[in-house]
PDB file of C-alpha atoms and ligand atoms in Angstrom:
ATOM      1  CA  MET A 227      65.052  99.632 109.769  1.00  0.00           C
ATOM      2  CA  GLU A 228      66.008  96.253 110.049  1.00  0.00           C
ATOM      3  CA  ILE A 229      68.392  94.920 112.187  1.00  0.00           C
ATOM      4  CA  ILE A 230      70.471  91.554 111.382  1.00  0.00           C
ATOM      5  CA  ILE A 231      72.502  90.309 113.964  1.00  0.00           C
ATOM      6  CA  GLN A 232      74.867  87.509 112.922  1.00  0.00           C
ATOM      7  CA  PRO A 233      77.585  85.973 115.127  1.00  0.00           C
ATOM      8  CA  THR A 234      80.639  87.293 112.707  1.00  0.00           C
ATOM      9  CA  PRO A 235      81.575  89.505 110.117  1.00  0.00           C
ATOM     10  CA  GLU A 236      81.915  86.419 107.551  1.00  0.00           C
ATOM     11  CA  THR A 237      78.006  85.095 108.248  1.00  0.00           C
ATOM     12  CA  ALA A 238      76.834  88.805 108.155  1.00  0.00           C
ATOM     13  CA  SER A 239      78.704  89.332 104.647  1.00  0.00           C
ATOM     14  CA  GLY A 240      77.251  86.137 103.879  1.00  0.00           C
ATOM     15  CA  ILE A 241      73.968  87.853 103.724  1.00  0.00           C
ATOM     16  CA  ALA A 242      75.083  91.208 102.292  1.00  0.00           C
ATOM     17  CA  VAL A 243      76.243  88.810  99.282  1.00  0.00           C
ATOM     18  CA  ARG A 244      72.845  87.008  98.829  1.00  0.00           C
ATOM     19  CA  ILE A 245      70.915  90.487  99.179  1.00  0.00           C
ATOM     20  CA  ILE A 246      73.156  92.062  96.233  1.00  0.00           C
ATOM     21  CA  ALA A 247      73.236  88.706  94.177  1.00  0.00           C
ATOM     22  CA  ARG A 248      69.149  88.563  94.376  1.00  0.00           C
ATOM     23  CA  LEU A 249      69.075  91.995  93.427  1.00  0.00           C
ATOM     24  CA  LEU A 250      71.401  91.194  90.307  1.00  0.00           C
ATOM     25  CA  ARG A 251      69.664  88.063  89.324  1.00  0.00           C
ATOM     26  CA  GLU A 252      66.343  90.245  89.353  1.00  0.00           C
ATOM     27  CA  LYS A 253      67.701  93.389  87.352  1.00  0.00           C
ATOM     28  CA  PRO A 254      71.289  92.452  85.795  1.00  0.00           C
ATOM     29  CA  ASN A 255      71.426  96.343  84.892  1.00  0.00           C
ATOM     30  CA  ALA A 256      70.876  97.221  88.453  1.00  0.00           C
ATOM     31  CA  VAL A 257      72.930 100.566  89.766  1.00  0.00           C
ATOM     32  CA  LEU A 258      75.200  99.739  92.998  1.00  0.00           C
ATOM     33  CA  GLY A 259      76.418 102.444  95.416  1.00  0.00           C
ATOM     34  CA  LEU A 260      79.509 101.357  96.893  1.00  0.00           C
ATOM     35  CA  ALA A 261      81.813 101.850 100.267  1.00  0.00           C
ATOM     36  CA  THR A 262      85.729 101.677 100.452  1.00  0.00           C
ATOM     37  CA  GLY A 263      87.330 100.685 103.835  1.00  0.00           C
ATOM     38  CA  SER A 264      88.126  97.393 105.703  1.00  0.00           C
ATOM     39  CA  THR A 265      84.108  96.499 106.441  1.00  0.00           C
ATOM     40  CA  PRO A 266      82.919  95.999 103.084  1.00  0.00           C
ATOM     41  CA  LEU A 267      86.125  93.718 102.068  1.00  0.00           C
ATOM     42  CA  ARG A 268      84.735  90.135 103.006  1.00  0.00           C
ATOM     43  CA  LEU A 269      81.872  91.278 101.189  1.00  0.00           C
ATOM     44  CA  TYR A 270      83.687  92.140  97.823  1.00  0.00           C
ATOM     45  CA  ARG A 271      85.552  89.053  97.920  1.00  0.00           C
ATOM     46  CA  GLU A 272      83.026  86.728  98.410  1.00  0.00           C
ATOM     47  CA  LEU A 273      80.833  88.731  95.481  1.00  0.00           C
ATOM     48  CA  VAL A 274      83.799  88.156  93.487  1.00  0.00           C
ATOM     49  CA  ARG A 275      83.999  84.307  94.009  1.00  0.00           C
ATOM     50  CA  GLN A 276      80.171  84.035  93.644  1.00  0.00           C
ATOM     51  CA  LYS A 277      80.827  84.963  89.921  1.00  0.00           C
ATOM     52  CA  LEU A 278      77.901  86.661  89.099  1.00  0.00           C
ATOM     53  CA  ASP A 279      77.155  88.878  85.536  1.00  0.00           C
ATOM     54  CA  TRP A 280      78.364  92.318  86.553  1.00  0.00           C
ATOM     55  CA  SER A 281      78.258  93.302  82.349  1.00  0.00           C
ATOM     56  CA  ARG A 282      75.670  95.381  82.593  1.00  0.00           C
ATOM     57  CA  VAL A 283      75.634  96.722  86.432  1.00  0.00           C
ATOM     58  CA  LYS A 284      76.853 100.566  86.983  1.00  0.00           C
ATOM     59  CA  THR A 285      78.446 101.521  90.233  1.00  0.00           C
ATOM     60  CA  PHE A 286      78.714 104.754  92.190  1.00  0.00           C
ATOM     61  CA  ASN A 287      81.175 104.865  94.925  1.00  0.00           C
ATOM     62  CA  LEU A 288      80.256 106.930  98.088  1.00  0.00           C
ATOM     63  CA  ASP A 289      83.498 109.151  98.173  1.00  0.00           C
ATOM     64  CA  GLU A 290      86.980 110.016  97.284  1.00  0.00           C
ATOM     65  CA  TYR A 291      90.030 111.860  99.136  1.00  0.00           C
ATOM     66  CA  VAL A 292      90.248 115.261  97.597  1.00  0.00           C
ATOM     67  CA  GLY A 293      94.002 115.494  96.021  1.00  0.00           C
ATOM     68  CA  LEU A 294      94.610 112.148  95.657  1.00  0.00           C
ATOM     69  CA  ALA A 295      95.225 110.777  92.050  1.00  0.00           C
ATOM     70  CA  PRO A 296      93.031 107.626  91.177  1.00  0.00           C
ATOM     71  CA  ALA A 297      96.275 105.711  90.702  1.00  0.00           C
ATOM     72  CA  HIS A 298      97.600 106.608  94.505  1.00  0.00           C
ATOM     73  CA  PRO A 299      97.477 103.672  96.720  1.00  0.00           C
ATOM     74  CA  GLN A 300      94.808 105.208  99.336  1.00  0.00           C
ATOM     75  CA  SER A 301      92.639 106.710  97.051  1.00  0.00           C
ATOM     76  CA  SER A 302      88.968 104.982  96.696  1.00  0.00           C
ATOM     77  CA  HIS A 303      89.606 103.968  93.018  1.00  0.00           C
ATOM     78  CA  SER A 304      92.725 101.952  93.695  1.00  0.00           C
ATOM     79  CA  PHE A 305      90.684 100.266  96.738  1.00  0.00           C
ATOM     80  CA  MET A 306      88.006  99.731  94.474  1.00  0.00           C
ATOM     81  CA  TRP A 307      90.074  98.238  91.554  1.00  0.00           C
ATOM     82  CA  LYS A 308      92.400  96.253  93.599  1.00  0.00           C
ATOM     83  CA  ASN A 309      89.482  94.773  95.527  1.00  0.00           C
ATOM     84  CA  PHE A 310      86.684  94.511  93.558  1.00  0.00           C
ATOM     85  CA  PHE A 311      86.609  95.710  90.036  1.00  0.00           C
ATOM     86  CA  GLN A 312      89.563  94.000  88.490  1.00  0.00           C
ATOM     87  CA  ASN A 313      88.121  90.922  89.808  1.00  0.00           C
ATOM     88  CA  ILE A 314      84.672  90.843  87.717  1.00  0.00           C
ATOM     89  CA  ASN A 315      83.629  91.326  84.293  1.00  0.00           C
ATOM     90  CA  ILE A 316      81.888  94.845  84.910  1.00  0.00           C
ATOM     91  CA  ALA A 317      82.361  97.502  82.324  1.00  0.00           C
ATOM     92  CA  ARG A 318      84.900 100.622  82.949  1.00  0.00           C
ATOM     93  CA  LYS A 319      82.751 102.861  81.146  1.00  0.00           C
ATOM     94  CA  ASN A 320      79.573 101.952  84.284  1.00  0.00           C
ATOM     95  CA  ILE A 321      82.072 102.804  86.866  1.00  0.00           C
ATOM     96  CA  HIS A 322      81.719 105.732  88.989  1.00  0.00           C
ATOM     97  CA  VAL A 323      84.223 106.930  91.867  1.00  0.00           C
ATOM     98  CA  PRO A 324      84.244 110.760  92.752  1.00  0.00           C
ATOM     99  CA  ASP A 325      87.443 112.336  91.296  1.00  0.00           C
ATOM    100  CA  GLY A 326      89.467 113.780  93.777  1.00  0.00           C
ATOM    101  CA  GLU A 327      91.596 115.636  91.385  1.00  0.00           C
ATOM    102  CA  ALA A 328      88.475 117.833  90.071  1.00  0.00           C
ATOM    103  CA  LYS A 329      89.460 121.013  89.115  1.00  0.00           C
ATOM    104  CA  ASN A 330      86.235 122.557  90.096  1.00  0.00           C
ATOM    105  CA  ILE A 331      84.874 120.767  92.870  1.00  0.00           C
ATOM    106  CA  PRO A 332      81.373 122.407  93.713  1.00  0.00           C
ATOM    107  CA  VAL A 333      80.664 121.824  89.463  1.00  0.00           C
ATOM    108  CA  PHE A 334      82.016 117.853  89.511  1.00  0.00           C
ATOM    109  CA  CYS A 335      79.917 117.474  92.555  1.00  0.00           C
ATOM    110  CA  LEU A 336      76.718 118.376  90.458  1.00  0.00           C
ATOM    111  CA  ARG A 337      77.809 116.484  87.560  1.00  0.00           C
ATOM    112  CA  TYR A 338      78.232 113.630  89.880  1.00  0.00           C
ATOM    113  CA  GLU A 339      74.569 113.793  90.832  1.00  0.00           C
ATOM    114  CA  LYS A 340      73.070 114.176  87.534  1.00  0.00           C
ATOM    115  CA  GLN A 341      75.360 111.109  86.560  1.00  0.00           C
ATOM    116  CA  ILE A 342      73.338 109.294  89.515  1.00  0.00           C
ATOM    117  CA  ARG A 343      69.959 110.368  88.330  1.00  0.00           C
ATOM    118  CA  ALA A 344      71.015 109.766  84.649  1.00  0.00           C
ATOM    119  CA  ALA A 345      71.306 105.917  85.336  1.00  0.00           C
ATOM    120  CA  GLY A 346      68.081 105.802  86.994  1.00  0.00           C
ATOM    121  CA  GLY A 347      69.374 106.488  90.604  1.00  0.00           C
ATOM    122  CA  ILE A 348      70.754 104.055  92.880  1.00  0.00           C
ATOM    123  CA  ASP A 349      68.990 100.299  93.276  1.00  0.00           C
ATOM    124  CA  LEU A 350      71.074  99.759  96.417  1.00  0.00           C
ATOM    125  CA  GLN A 351      73.837 101.660  98.575  1.00  0.00           C
ATOM    126  CA  VAL A 352      76.235  99.580 100.363  1.00  0.00           C
ATOM    127  CA  LEU A 353      77.370 101.577 103.641  1.00  0.00           C
ATOM    128  CA  GLY A 354      79.808 101.237 106.369  1.00  0.00           C
ATOM    129  CA  ILE A 355      79.462 103.701 109.271  1.00  0.00           C
ATOM    130  CA  GLY A 356      82.422 105.342 111.296  1.00  0.00           C
ATOM    131  CA  THR A 357      83.019 105.305 115.120  1.00  0.00           C
ATOM    132  CA  ASP A 358      81.243 108.642 115.395  1.00  0.00           C
ATOM    133  CA  GLY A 359      78.328 107.459 113.110  1.00  0.00           C
ATOM    134  CA  HIS A 360      79.101 108.725 109.865  1.00  0.00           C
ATOM    135  CA  ILE A 361      77.954 107.120 106.496  1.00  0.00           C
ATOM    136  CA  GLY A 362      79.712 108.040 103.480  1.00  0.00           C
ATOM    137  CA  PHE A 363      81.903 110.925 104.970  1.00  0.00           C
ATOM    138  CA  ASN A 364      79.144 112.923 105.954  1.00  0.00           C
ATOM    139  CA  GLU A 365      80.643 113.753 109.521  1.00  0.00           C
ATOM    140  CA  PRO A 366      78.519 114.697 112.623  1.00  0.00           C
ATOM    141  CA  THR A 367      76.404 117.944 112.120  1.00  0.00           C
ATOM    142  CA  SER A 368      76.448 116.887 108.228  1.00  0.00           C
ATOM    143  CA  SER A 369      72.859 118.243 107.076  1.00  0.00           C
ATOM    144  CA  LEU A 370      70.948 115.003 106.942  1.00  0.00           C
ATOM    145  CA  ALA A 371      69.628 116.778 103.732  1.00  0.00           C
ATOM    146  CA  SER A 372      73.131 117.227 102.097  1.00  0.00           C
ATOM    147  CA  ARG A 373      73.996 116.076  98.590  1.00  0.00           C
ATOM    148  CA  THR A 374      77.479 115.540  96.897  1.00  0.00           C
ATOM    149  CA  ARG A 375      79.873 117.980  97.963  1.00  0.00           C
ATOM    150  CA  ILE A 376      83.196 118.545  99.672  1.00  0.00           C
ATOM    151  CA  LYS A 377      83.720 117.734 103.468  1.00  0.00           C
ATOM    152  CA  THR A 378      86.325 118.167 106.162  1.00  0.00           C
ATOM    153  CA  LEU A 379      86.980 114.839 108.157  1.00  0.00           C
ATOM    154  CA  THR A 380      87.415 115.337 111.789  1.00  0.00           C
ATOM    155  CA  ALA A 381      90.312 114.732 113.965  1.00  0.00           C
ATOM    156  CA  ARG A 382      88.357 111.253 115.027  1.00  0.00           C
ATOM    157  CA  THR A 383      88.250 109.976 111.556  1.00  0.00           C
ATOM    158  CA  ARG A 384      91.403 110.547 110.876  1.00  0.00           C
ATOM    159  CA  ARG A 385      92.690 109.151 113.671  1.00  0.00           C
ATOM    160  CA  ASP A 386      90.589 105.823 112.999  1.00  0.00           C
ATOM    161  CA  ASN A 387      91.733 106.036 109.174  1.00  0.00           C
ATOM    162  CA  ALA A 388      95.456 106.788 109.650  1.00  0.00           C
ATOM    163  CA  GLY A 389      96.647 103.186 109.822  1.00  0.00           C
ATOM    164  CA  PHE A 390      95.609 103.434 105.463  1.00  0.00           C
ATOM    165  CA  PHE A 391      98.280 105.929 104.914  1.00  0.00           C
ATOM    166  CA  GLY A 392     100.681 104.679 107.132  1.00  0.00           C
ATOM    167  CA  SER A 393     100.326 108.044 109.789  1.00  0.00           C
ATOM    168  CA  GLU A 394      97.755 110.691 110.166  1.00  0.00           C
ATOM    169  CA  LYS A 395     100.188 113.604 108.867  1.00  0.00           C
ATOM    170  CA  LYS A 396      99.606 111.708 105.028  1.00  0.00           C
ATOM    171  CA  MET A 397      95.838 111.797 105.389  1.00  0.00           C
ATOM    172  CA  PRO A 398      93.885 114.225 103.472  1.00  0.00           C
ATOM    173  CA  HIS A 399      91.597 116.900 105.510  1.00  0.00           C
ATOM    174  CA  HIS A 400      89.050 116.743 102.659  1.00  0.00           C
ATOM    175  CA  VAL A 401      86.916 114.405 100.910  1.00  0.00           C
ATOM    176  CA  ILE A 402      84.680 114.767  98.062  1.00  0.00           C
ATOM    177  CA  THR A 403      81.254 112.577  99.610  1.00  0.00           C
ATOM    178  CA  MET A 404      78.101 111.978  98.290  1.00  0.00           C
ATOM    179  CA  GLY A 405      75.434 113.585 100.994  1.00  0.00           C
ATOM    180  CA  ILE A 406      72.641 111.988 103.105  1.00  0.00           C
ATOM    181  CA  GLY A 407      70.335 113.340 101.140  1.00  0.00           C
ATOM    182  CA  THR A 408      71.766 111.598  98.143  1.00  0.00           C
ATOM    183  CA  ILE A 409      72.090 107.997  99.922  1.00  0.00           C
ATOM    184  CA  MET A 410      68.439 108.272 101.219  1.00  0.00           C
ATOM    185  CA  GLY A 411      67.809 108.572  97.600  1.00  0.00           C
ATOM    186  CA  ALA A 412      68.889 105.211  97.329  1.00  0.00           C
ATOM    187  CA  ARG A 413      66.133 102.767  97.066  1.00  0.00           C
ATOM    188  CA  GLN A 414      67.398 100.280  99.151  1.00  0.00           C
ATOM    189  CA  ILE A 415      70.387 100.427 101.815  1.00  0.00           C
ATOM    190  CA  LEU A 416      72.434  97.978 103.196  1.00  0.00           C
ATOM    191  CA  LEU A 417      74.675  98.985 105.746  1.00  0.00           C
ATOM    192  CA  LEU A 418      77.435  96.551 107.193  1.00  0.00           C
ATOM    193  CA  ALA A 419      79.040  97.237 110.868  1.00  0.00           C
ATOM    194  CA  PHE A 420      81.399  94.908 112.547  1.00  0.00           C
ATOM    195  CA  GLY A 421      83.529  95.074 115.691  1.00  0.00           C
ATOM    196  CA  ARG A 422      83.315  96.640 119.439  1.00  0.00           C
ATOM    197  CA  ASN A 423      84.699 100.043 118.040  1.00  0.00           C
ATOM    198  CA  LYS A 424      81.088 100.277 116.182  1.00  0.00           C
ATOM    199  CA  ALA A 425      78.912  99.519 118.816  1.00  0.00           C
ATOM    200  CA  ASN A 426      77.947 103.073 120.037  1.00  0.00           C
ATOM    201  CA  ALA A 427      77.773 104.515 116.946  1.00  0.00           C
ATOM    202  CA  VAL A 428      75.453 101.706 115.696  1.00  0.00           C
ATOM    203  CA  ALA A 429      73.030 101.653 119.312  1.00  0.00           C
ATOM    204  CA  GLN A 430      72.599 105.780 118.523  1.00  0.00           C
ATOM    205  CA  ALA A 431      71.871 105.056 115.419  1.00  0.00           C
ATOM    206  CA  VAL A 432      68.911 102.464 115.738  1.00  0.00           C
ATOM    207  CA  GLU A 433      67.617 103.332 118.816  1.00  0.00           C
ATOM    208  CA  GLY A 434      68.511 107.219 119.598  1.00  0.00           C
ATOM    209  CA  PRO A 435      66.774 110.194 118.403  1.00  0.00           C
ATOM    210  CA  ILE A 436      67.426 111.120 114.338  1.00  0.00           C
ATOM    211  CA  THR A 437      70.310 113.922 114.906  1.00  0.00           C
ATOM    212  CA  SER A 438      72.475 115.046 112.563  1.00  0.00           C
ATOM    213  CA  MET A 439      75.261 114.472 115.365  1.00  0.00           C
ATOM    214  CA  ASN A 440      75.177 110.699 114.228  1.00  0.00           C
ATOM    215  CA  PRO A 441      74.301 111.005 110.601  1.00  0.00           C
ATOM    216  CA  ALA A 442      73.665 107.200 109.908  1.00  0.00           C
ATOM    217  CA  SER A 443      70.481 107.574 112.405  1.00  0.00           C
ATOM    218  CA  GLY A 444      69.184 109.816 109.197  1.00  0.00           C
ATOM    219  CA  LEU A 445      68.523 106.136 107.785  1.00  0.00           C
ATOM    220  CA  GLN A 446      65.767 105.676 110.516  1.00  0.00           C
ATOM    221  CA  MET A 447      63.498 107.916 107.836  1.00  0.00           C
ATOM    222  CA  HIS A 448      64.937 105.306 105.262  1.00  0.00           C
ATOM    223  CA  PRO A 449      61.715 102.924 104.076  1.00  0.00           C
ATOM    224  CA  VAL A 450      63.860 100.243 103.225  1.00  0.00           C
ATOM    225  CA  ALA A 451      67.057 100.060 105.201  1.00  0.00           C
ATOM    226  CA  LYS A 452      68.731  96.825 106.408  1.00  0.00           C
ATOM    227  CA  MET A 453      71.642  97.144 109.250  1.00  0.00           C
ATOM    228  CA  VAL A 454      73.889  93.575 109.142  1.00  0.00           C
ATOM    229  CA  LEU A 455      76.136  93.453 112.234  1.00  0.00           C
ATOM    230  CA  ASP A 456      78.151  91.168 113.959  1.00  0.00           C
ATOM    231  CA  LYS A 457      77.680  90.191 117.395  1.00  0.00           C
ATOM    232  CA  ALA A 458      80.169  93.003 118.716  1.00  0.00           C
ATOM    233  CA  ALA A 459      78.834  95.736 116.625  1.00  0.00           C
ATOM    234  CA  ALA A 460      75.264  95.357 118.326  1.00  0.00           C
ATOM    235  CA  ALA A 461      76.757  94.678 121.589  1.00  0.00           C
ATOM    236  CA  LYS A 462      75.144  98.015 122.811  1.00  0.00           C
ATOM    237  CA  LEU A 463      71.696  97.459 121.265  1.00  0.00           C
ATOM    238  CA  LYS A 464      68.835  97.263 124.073  1.00  0.00           C
ATOM    239  CA  ARG A 465      66.527  95.322 122.159  1.00  0.00           C
ATOM    240  CA  ALA A 466      68.652  93.006 120.304  1.00  0.00           C
ATOM    241  CA  ASP A 467      66.577  90.139 121.356  1.00  0.00           C
ATOM    242  CA  TYR A 468      63.590  91.588 119.511  1.00  0.00           C
ATOM    243  CA  TYR A 469      65.665  91.856 116.500  1.00  0.00           C
ATOM    244  CA  ARG A 470      67.178  88.501 116.515  1.00  0.00           C
ATOM    245  CA  TRP A 471      63.889  86.900 117.163  1.00  0.00           C
ATOM    246  CA  VAL A 472      62.111  89.328 114.145  1.00  0.00           C
ATOM    247  CA  TYR A 473      65.077  88.093 112.080  1.00  0.00           C
ATOM    248  CA  GLU A 474      64.560  84.331 113.038  1.00  0.00           C
ATOM    249  CA  ASN A 475      61.149  84.098 112.541  1.00  0.00           C
ATOM    250  CA  LYS A 476      60.324  85.618 108.908  1.00  0.00           C
ATOM    251  CA  PRO A 477      58.259  84.126 106.689  1.00  0.00           C
ATOM    252  CA  ASP A 478      60.140  82.245 103.956  1.00  0.00           C
ATOM    253  CA  TRP A 479      58.837  84.885 101.151  1.00  0.00           C
ATOM    254  CA  GLN A 480      60.902  87.498 103.144  1.00  0.00           C
ATOM    255  CA  LYS A 481      64.309  86.047 103.625  1.00  0.00           C
ATOM    256  CA  ALA A 482      66.990  87.473 102.488  1.00  0.00           C
TER     257      ALA A 482
HETATM  258  C1  F6R B 546      84.254 105.075 102.683  1.00  0.00           C
HETATM  259  C2  F6R B 546      82.950 104.876 103.900  1.00  0.00           C
HETATM  260  C3  F6R B 546      83.135 105.393 105.247  1.00  0.00           C
HETATM  261  C4  F6R B 546      83.372 103.664 106.001  1.00  0.00           C
HETATM  262  C5  F6R B 546      83.499 103.966 107.458  1.00  0.00           C
HETATM  263  C6  F6R B 546      83.938 102.843 107.866  1.00  0.00           C
HETATM  264  O1  F6R B 546      83.826 104.582 101.368  1.00  0.00           O
HETATM  265  O2  F6R B 546      81.861 105.219 103.094  1.00  0.00           O
HETATM  266  O3  F6R B 546      81.697 105.538 105.831  1.00  0.00           O
HETATM  267  O4  F6R B 546      82.060 103.196 105.388  1.00  0.00           O
HETATM  268  O5  F6R B 546      84.785 105.145 107.525  1.00  0.00           O
HETATM  269  O6  F6R B 546      84.917 102.458 107.606  1.00  0.00           O
HETATM  270  P1  F6R B 546      85.961 100.970 107.907  1.00  0.00           P
HETATM  271  O7  F6R B 546      84.800  99.977 107.112  1.00  0.00           O
HETATM  272  O8  F6R B 546      87.153 101.176 107.513  1.00  0.00           O
HETATM  273  O9  F6R B 546      85.551 100.704 109.477  1.00  0.00           O
END
C-alpha cells in the first residue's frame, strides 16, 4: 500500500485529481469505480473544474440504499448527479449506480458484476472509509472475497450517516454494495480519508492484521492501492515518518 499524507483534505484531494486526470489522459475510455459520502466531494468539485473529457469514460458506483428511488434526495443516484455527473460531459448510458428498487436483488447484483466485467473491469476505484473500516458498505465481518450483494448496515454506520437523512429513523437498514472481492478486482485503488474520526480505522487498515473486522485491511493484498490521507486521518499511524519520506523522495517518473 502506498500511504500519502497531506496537510489538508484540499491538498490530498488535489493529488487524487492528478491521479485521475493522468488516467483519463492515458486512457480516455477508462472505467472508474466511484464512491458517495462527504469524503470525495472536493475531488468531484475539482474534477469538474478541470474540464476533462468524460465522453468515453464509464463509471460504476459502489453502493445504493435499498428501497430508495433514484430521485430520492439521499440516494447515491441523486448524490452523484448533483455533485458530479450533471457537471461533466459523461454519457448517461455509461453511468452505472446500483438499483435500490431492484425487484430481485440477487439477480440485479449478478447483472451488475456482469456489467463491470463487460466494461473490461474497473481501472481505478475511488474509496472512502467508514469509522469501522468499511469500504463500499462492506461492514466488519464481510467476506474479503464478497461480490456485489445486499448488506445490513451496522448501528454505527447508521449513526455516522444519519446526518444526511435528518435522523437515524429515516435511514434504510439495507444497501446493495460491491463486495470486497469486486473492489479488489479494480486495477488501481485510490482510498481517501480525512479527519480525526477516521484515524483508528486507517491505522488498523494499514498497520494492523488483514481481517474482515476491518474490511479496508483487505487492501493490503491489492498490488496497486494508494491511500491519500490528511494529517488528522494519519494521526494514529506508527510509521507516518517513513511514509512521508517515501513520498517526498520518489523519483520524478513515479510521482502522481
Ligand atoms: C459510499 C461508501 C462508503 C463511504 C464511507 C465514508 O459510497 O462507499 O464506504 O465512503 O462510509 O463516508 P464519508 O465519506 O461520508 O465519511
